[in-house]
Coordinates of C-alpha atoms in Angstrom, one line a residue:
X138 CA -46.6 -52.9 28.7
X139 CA -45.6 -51.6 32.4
X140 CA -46.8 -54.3 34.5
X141 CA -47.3 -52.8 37.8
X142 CA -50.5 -50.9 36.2
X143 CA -52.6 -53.6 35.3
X144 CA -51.2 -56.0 38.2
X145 CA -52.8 -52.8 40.6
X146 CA -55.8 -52.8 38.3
X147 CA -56.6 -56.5 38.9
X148 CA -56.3 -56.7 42.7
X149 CA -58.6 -54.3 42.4
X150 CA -60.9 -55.3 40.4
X151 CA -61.0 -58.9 42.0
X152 CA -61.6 -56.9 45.6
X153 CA -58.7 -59.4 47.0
X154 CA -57.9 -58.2 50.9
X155 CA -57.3 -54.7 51.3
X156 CA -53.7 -54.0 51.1
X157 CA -51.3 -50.7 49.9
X158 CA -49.6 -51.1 46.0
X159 CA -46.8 -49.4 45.3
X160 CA -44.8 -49.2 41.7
X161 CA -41.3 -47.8 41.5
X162 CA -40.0 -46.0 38.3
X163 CA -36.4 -45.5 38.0
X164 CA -36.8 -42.9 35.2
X165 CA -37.4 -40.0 34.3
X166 CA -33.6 -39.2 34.5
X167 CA -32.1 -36.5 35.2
X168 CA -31.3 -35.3 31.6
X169 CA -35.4 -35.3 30.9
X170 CA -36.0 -33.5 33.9
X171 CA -33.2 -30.4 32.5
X172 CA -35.1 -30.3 29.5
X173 CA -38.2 -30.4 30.5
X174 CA -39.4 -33.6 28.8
X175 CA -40.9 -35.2 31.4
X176 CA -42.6 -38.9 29.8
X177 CA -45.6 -40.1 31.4
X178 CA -45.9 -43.4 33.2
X179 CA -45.5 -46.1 30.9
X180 CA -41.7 -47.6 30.6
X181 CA -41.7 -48.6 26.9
X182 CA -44.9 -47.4 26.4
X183 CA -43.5 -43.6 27.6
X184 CA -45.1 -40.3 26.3
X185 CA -42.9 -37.6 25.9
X186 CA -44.5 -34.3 26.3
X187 CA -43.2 -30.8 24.8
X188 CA -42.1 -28.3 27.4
X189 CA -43.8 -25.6 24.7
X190 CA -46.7 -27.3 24.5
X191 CA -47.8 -30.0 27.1
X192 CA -50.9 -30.8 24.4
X193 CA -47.7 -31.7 21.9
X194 CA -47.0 -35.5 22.8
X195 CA -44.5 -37.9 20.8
X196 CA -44.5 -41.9 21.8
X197 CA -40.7 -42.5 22.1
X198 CA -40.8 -46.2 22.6
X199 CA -44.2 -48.9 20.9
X200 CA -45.8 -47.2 18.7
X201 CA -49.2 -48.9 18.0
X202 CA -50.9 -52.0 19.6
X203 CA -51.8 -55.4 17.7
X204 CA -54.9 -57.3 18.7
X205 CA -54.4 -60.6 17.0
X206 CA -57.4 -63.0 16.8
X207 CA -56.4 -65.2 19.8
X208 CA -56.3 -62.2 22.1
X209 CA -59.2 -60.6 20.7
X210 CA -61.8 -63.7 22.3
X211 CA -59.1 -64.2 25.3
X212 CA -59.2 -60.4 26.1
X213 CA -62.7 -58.9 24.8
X214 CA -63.3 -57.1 27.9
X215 CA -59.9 -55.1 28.2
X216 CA -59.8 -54.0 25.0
X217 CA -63.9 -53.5 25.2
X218 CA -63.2 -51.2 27.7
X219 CA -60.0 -49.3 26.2
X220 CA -62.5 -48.5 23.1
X221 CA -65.3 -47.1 25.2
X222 CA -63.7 -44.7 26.8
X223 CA -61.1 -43.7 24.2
X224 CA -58.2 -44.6 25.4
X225 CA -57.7 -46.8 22.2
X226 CA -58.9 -45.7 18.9
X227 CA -58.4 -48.1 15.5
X228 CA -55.3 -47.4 13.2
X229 CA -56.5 -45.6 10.4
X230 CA -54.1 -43.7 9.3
X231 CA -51.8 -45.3 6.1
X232 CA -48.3 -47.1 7.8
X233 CA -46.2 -47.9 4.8
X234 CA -43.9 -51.1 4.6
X235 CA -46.4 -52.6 8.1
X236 CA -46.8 -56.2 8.4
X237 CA -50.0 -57.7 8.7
X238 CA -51.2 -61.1 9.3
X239 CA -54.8 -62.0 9.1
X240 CA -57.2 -61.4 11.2
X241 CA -55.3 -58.5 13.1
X242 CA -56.2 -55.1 14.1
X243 CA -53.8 -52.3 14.8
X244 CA -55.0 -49.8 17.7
X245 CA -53.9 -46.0 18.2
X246 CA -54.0 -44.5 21.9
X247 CA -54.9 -40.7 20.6
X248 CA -53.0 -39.3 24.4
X249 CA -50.7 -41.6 23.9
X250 CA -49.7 -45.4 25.0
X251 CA -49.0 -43.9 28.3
X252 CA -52.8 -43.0 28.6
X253 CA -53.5 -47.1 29.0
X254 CA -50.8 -47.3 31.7
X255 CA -52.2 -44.5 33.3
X256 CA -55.9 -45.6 33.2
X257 CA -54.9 -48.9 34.9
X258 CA -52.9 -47.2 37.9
X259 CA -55.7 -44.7 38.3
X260 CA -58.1 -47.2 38.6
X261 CA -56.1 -49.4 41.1
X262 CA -54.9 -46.4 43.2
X263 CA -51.3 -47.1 43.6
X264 CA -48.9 -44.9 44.8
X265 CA -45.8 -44.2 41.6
X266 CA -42.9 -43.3 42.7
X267 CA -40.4 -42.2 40.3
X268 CA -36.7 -41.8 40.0
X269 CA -36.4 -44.8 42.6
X270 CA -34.2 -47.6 41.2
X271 CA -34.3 -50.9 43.1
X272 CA -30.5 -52.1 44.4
X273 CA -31.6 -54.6 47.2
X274 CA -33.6 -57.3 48.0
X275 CA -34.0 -59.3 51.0
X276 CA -36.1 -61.6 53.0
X277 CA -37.0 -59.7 57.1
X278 CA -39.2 -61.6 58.8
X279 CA -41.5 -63.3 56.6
X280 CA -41.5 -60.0 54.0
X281 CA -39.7 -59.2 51.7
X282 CA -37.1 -55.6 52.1
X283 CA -36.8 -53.4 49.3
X284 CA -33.9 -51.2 48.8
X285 CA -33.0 -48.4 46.7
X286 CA -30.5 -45.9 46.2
X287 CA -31.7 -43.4 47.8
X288 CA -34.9 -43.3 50.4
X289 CA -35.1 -45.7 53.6
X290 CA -36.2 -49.5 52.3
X291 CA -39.5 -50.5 52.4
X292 CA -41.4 -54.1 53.2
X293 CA -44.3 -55.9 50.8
X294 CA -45.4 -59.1 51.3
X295 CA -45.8 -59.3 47.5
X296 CA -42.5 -57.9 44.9
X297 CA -43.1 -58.3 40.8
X298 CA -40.2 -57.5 38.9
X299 CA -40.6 -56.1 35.7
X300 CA -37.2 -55.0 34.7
X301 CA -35.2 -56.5 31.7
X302 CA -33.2 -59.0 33.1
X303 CA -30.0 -57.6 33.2
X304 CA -31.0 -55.2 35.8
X305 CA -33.1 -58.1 37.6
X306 CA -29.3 -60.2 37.8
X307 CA -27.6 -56.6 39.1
X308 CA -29.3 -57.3 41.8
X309 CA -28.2 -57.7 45.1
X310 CA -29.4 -59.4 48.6
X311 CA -31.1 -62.9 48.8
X312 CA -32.6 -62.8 45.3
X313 CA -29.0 -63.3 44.1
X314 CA -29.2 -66.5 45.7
X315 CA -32.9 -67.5 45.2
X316 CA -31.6 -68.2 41.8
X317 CA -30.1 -71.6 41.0
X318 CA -27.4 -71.9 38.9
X319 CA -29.2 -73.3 36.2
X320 CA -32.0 -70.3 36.4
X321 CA -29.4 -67.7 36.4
X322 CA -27.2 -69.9 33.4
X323 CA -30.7 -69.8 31.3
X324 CA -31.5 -65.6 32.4
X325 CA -27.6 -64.5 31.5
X326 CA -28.9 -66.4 27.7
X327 CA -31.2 -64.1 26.8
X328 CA -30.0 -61.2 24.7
X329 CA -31.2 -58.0 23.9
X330 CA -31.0 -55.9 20.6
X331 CA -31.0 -51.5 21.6
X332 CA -31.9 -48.8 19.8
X333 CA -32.6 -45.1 19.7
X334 CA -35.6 -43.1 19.4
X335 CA -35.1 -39.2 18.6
X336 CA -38.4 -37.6 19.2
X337 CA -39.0 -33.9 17.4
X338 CA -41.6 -30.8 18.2
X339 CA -42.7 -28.4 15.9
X340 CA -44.4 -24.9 16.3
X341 CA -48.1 -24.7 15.3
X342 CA -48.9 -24.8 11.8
X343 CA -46.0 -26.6 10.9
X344 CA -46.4 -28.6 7.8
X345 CA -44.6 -31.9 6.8
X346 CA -45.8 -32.8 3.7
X347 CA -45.4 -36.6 3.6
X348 CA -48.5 -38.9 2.3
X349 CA -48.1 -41.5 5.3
X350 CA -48.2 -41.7 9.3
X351 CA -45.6 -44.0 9.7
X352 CA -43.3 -46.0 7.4
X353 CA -40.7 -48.5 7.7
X354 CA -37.5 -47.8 6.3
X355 CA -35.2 -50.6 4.7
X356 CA -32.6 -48.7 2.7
X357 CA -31.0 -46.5 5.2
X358 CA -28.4 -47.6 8.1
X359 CA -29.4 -45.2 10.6
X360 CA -33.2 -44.6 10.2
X361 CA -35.4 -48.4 11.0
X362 CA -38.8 -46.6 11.3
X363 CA -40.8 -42.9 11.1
X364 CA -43.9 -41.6 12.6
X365 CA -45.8 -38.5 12.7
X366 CA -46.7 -38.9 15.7
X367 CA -50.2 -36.5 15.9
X368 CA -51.6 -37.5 11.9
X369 CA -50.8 -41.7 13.5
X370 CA -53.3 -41.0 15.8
X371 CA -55.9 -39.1 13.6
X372 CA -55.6 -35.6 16.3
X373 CA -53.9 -33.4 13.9
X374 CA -54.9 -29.7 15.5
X375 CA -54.4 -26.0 13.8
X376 CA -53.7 -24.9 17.5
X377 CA -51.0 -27.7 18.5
X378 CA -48.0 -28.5 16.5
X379 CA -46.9 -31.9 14.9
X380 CA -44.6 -34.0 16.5
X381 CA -42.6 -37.0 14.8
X382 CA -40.5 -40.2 16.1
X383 CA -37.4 -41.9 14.2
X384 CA -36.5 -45.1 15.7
X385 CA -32.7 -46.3 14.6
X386 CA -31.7 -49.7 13.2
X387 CA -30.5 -52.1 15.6
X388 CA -26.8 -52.2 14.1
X389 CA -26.5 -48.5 14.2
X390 CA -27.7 -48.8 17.8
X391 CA -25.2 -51.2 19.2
X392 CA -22.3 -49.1 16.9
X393 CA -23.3 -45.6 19.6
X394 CA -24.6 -47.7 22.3
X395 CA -22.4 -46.2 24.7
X396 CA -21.4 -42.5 23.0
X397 CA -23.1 -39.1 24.5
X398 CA -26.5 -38.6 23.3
X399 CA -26.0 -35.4 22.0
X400 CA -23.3 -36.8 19.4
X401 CA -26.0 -39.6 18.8
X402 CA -28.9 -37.2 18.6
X403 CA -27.1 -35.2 15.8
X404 CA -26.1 -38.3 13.9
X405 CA -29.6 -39.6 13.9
X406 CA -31.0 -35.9 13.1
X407 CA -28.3 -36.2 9.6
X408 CA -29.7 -39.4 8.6
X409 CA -33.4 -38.5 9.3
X410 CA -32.6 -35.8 6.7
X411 CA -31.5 -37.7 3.8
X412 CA -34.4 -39.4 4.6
X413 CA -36.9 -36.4 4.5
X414 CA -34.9 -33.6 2.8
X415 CA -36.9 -30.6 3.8
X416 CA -37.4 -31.3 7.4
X417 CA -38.4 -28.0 8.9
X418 CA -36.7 -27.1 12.1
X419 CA -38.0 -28.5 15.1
X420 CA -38.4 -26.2 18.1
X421 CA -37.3 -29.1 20.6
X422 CA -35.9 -32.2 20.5
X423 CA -35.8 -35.7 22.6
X424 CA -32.7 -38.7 22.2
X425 CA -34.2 -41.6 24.5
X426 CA -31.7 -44.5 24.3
X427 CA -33.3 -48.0 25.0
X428 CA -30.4 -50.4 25.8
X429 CA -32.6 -53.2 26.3
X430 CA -35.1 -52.8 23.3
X431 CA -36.5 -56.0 22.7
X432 CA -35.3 -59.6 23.1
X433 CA -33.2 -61.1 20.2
X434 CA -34.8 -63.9 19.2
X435 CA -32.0 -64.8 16.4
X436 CA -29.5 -65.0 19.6
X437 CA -29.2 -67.9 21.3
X438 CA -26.6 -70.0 23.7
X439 CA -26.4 -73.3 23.5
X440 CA -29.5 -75.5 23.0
X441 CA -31.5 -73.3 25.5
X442 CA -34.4 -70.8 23.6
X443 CA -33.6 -67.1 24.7
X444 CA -37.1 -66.3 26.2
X445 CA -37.7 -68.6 29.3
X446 CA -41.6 -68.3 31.3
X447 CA -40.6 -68.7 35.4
X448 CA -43.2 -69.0 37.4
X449 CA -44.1 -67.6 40.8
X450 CA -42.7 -70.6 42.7
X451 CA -39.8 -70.9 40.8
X452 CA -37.6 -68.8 43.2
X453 CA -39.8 -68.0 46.4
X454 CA -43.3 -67.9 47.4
X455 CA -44.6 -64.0 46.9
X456 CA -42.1 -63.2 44.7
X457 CA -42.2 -63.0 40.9
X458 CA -39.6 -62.3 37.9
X459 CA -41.8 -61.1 35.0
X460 CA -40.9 -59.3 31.7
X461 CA -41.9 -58.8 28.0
X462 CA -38.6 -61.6 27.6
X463 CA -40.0 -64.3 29.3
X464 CA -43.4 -64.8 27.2
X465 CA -42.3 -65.9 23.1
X466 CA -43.3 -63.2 20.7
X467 CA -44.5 -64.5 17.5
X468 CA -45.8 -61.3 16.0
X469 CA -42.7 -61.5 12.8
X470 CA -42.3 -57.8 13.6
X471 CA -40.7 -55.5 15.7
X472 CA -42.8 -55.6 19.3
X473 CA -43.1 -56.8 23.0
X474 CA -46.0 -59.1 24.6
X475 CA -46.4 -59.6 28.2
X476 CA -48.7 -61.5 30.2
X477 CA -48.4 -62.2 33.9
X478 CA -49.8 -64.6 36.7
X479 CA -49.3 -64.3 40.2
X480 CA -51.0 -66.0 43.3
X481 CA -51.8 -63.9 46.1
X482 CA -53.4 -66.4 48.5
X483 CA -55.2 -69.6 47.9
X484 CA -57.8 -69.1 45.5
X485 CA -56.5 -66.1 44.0
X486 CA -54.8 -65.6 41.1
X487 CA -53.8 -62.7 39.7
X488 CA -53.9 -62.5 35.8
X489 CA -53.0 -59.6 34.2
X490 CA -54.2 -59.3 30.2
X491 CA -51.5 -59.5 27.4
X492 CA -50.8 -56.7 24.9
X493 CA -48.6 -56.6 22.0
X494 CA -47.3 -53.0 21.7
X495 CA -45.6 -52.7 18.5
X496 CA -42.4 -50.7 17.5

């Protein structure tokens, strides 16, 4: 889940001393913006929307979200309110090859998982600013500076990281050096699996003729998972076409990690087809590579686990690291969890509710 929605949401919601938010987005990139594709808010949880139809949405990166019993007590309200106003609906519709543990319950966004991202920052009302990617930051006075490439640098007394932690090493200024050696030894440890998603539109009236909403694929080297998008959240329309997702296997991923997406785009499209023979033709297409997919739990350096949980203080008061990598996932399936604490001032802590978005 984007954190910078909810984290808005709460300081809001706990009326903490009045103070501007601001999230930067470093997407959408410049090859969305040519086609037209612009995602919503939402990071991993991105909506791409058709530049034929704007109603015509396809989730490119979690697909569903898993409330599991623990969560459901610990988190009543958030997911109380989701439901009311229909931001989250139940899964209904049949996923074949899904893993369920007992007690869990799989939740659809009909607008998609971008609509819960955008509730939060509508409700907070922070000021997004995309295509802004963070280079620099330093410590002026008692605030900290944030750089980026482009744009004059800007001072917060508060800065939450989000960004897998690859990026959050990249950068540059005195957070290089808040980091020990030890902190930094135990963030270069944690690894990351990539994949592809190829998203596809279709004209209205469009028929694919499949008995599921989703299914997991195990026989195929290319194709991991498959989702009609519109029937997987129960707002199949005569008026707006059908859109679908195919999510690649990790090893194919890592094999065209760093080839041009169009190659990639029309290798995925080949496999997708021995998959459904009969595709029909898709008026427009989307190839979103996500380098940094989800943690790999099965890599590991040393003794050291791969997902480490740094708190606020860790590196310096007011700023925080925080990603899906740092909280343990124990889902067994594809997904990313993220929960996040941070104290403004004494007496206030800012906790921000945990969802597990699932791929």
């Amino acid at each position: 889940m984007k954190h910078g929605s909810p984290c808005s949401r709460r300081r809001a919601e706990q009326r903490l001393p009045p103070h501007s938010c601001a999230l930067f987005e470093k997407g959408p990139h410049g090859d969305q913006i040519a086609s037209g594709l612009l995602p919503d808010h939402g990071g991993r949880m991105a909506t791409a929307r058709s530049p034929c139809n704007p109603q015509s949405t396809v989730d490119l990166g979690a697909q569903y979200i898993t409330r599991t019993p623990h969560y459901a007590k610990k988190h009543q309200s958030f997911y109380d309110e989701l439901l009311a106003h229909g931001i989250l609906k139940p899964l209904t519709s049949p996923i074949e090859g899904m893993v369920m543990k007992e007690g869990d319950c799989n939740f659809v966004a009909p607008q998609g998982l971008s609509s819960i991202v955008k509730h939060y920052l509508e409700e907070s009302g922070a000021e997004v600013s995309f295509r802004h990617r963070v280079t620099q930051i330093n410590l002026r006075n008692g605030k900290w500076e944030v750089s980026k490439e482009t744009g004059s640098p800007e001072r917060f007394d508060i800065v939450v990281l989000t960004m897998p932690v690859p990026q959050i090493l990249q950068l540059r200024g005195d957070i290089a050096n808040l980091i020990s050696e030890c902190q930094r030894q135990q963030l270069e440890s944690v690894r990351y699996s990539s994949r592809y998603a190829l998203g596809l539109f279709y004209e209205a009236g469009t028929k694919i003729d499949v008995p599921w909403a989703g299914q997991y694929i195990t026989s195929n080297p290319c194709t991991r998972f498959i989702s009609i998008d519109n029937k997987k959240r129960n707002i199949e329309s005569s008026e707006v076409g059908p859109s679908l997702v195919v999510h690649t296997t990790v090893p194919f991923a890592v094999s065209y990690l760093e080839h041009s997406t169009e190659d990639v785009r029309e290798l995925i499209y080949q496999q997708l087809e021995s998959v459904l023979p009969g595709l029909p033709q898709p008026v427009v297409t989307k190839c979103q590579k996500w380098r940094y997919s989800q943690v790999d739990l099965k890599k590991k350096t040393g003794k050291s686990s791969c997902r480490y949980n740094l708190k606020l203080d860790t590196l310096h008061s007011h700023l925080a690291l925080y990603n899906y990598s740092f909280k343990r996932n124990n889902s067994g399936a594809p997904g990313w969890r993220s929960r996040l604490s941070v104290r403004l001032q004494p007496g206030h802590d800012l906790a921000v509710c945990e969802f597990e978005p699932r791929v």
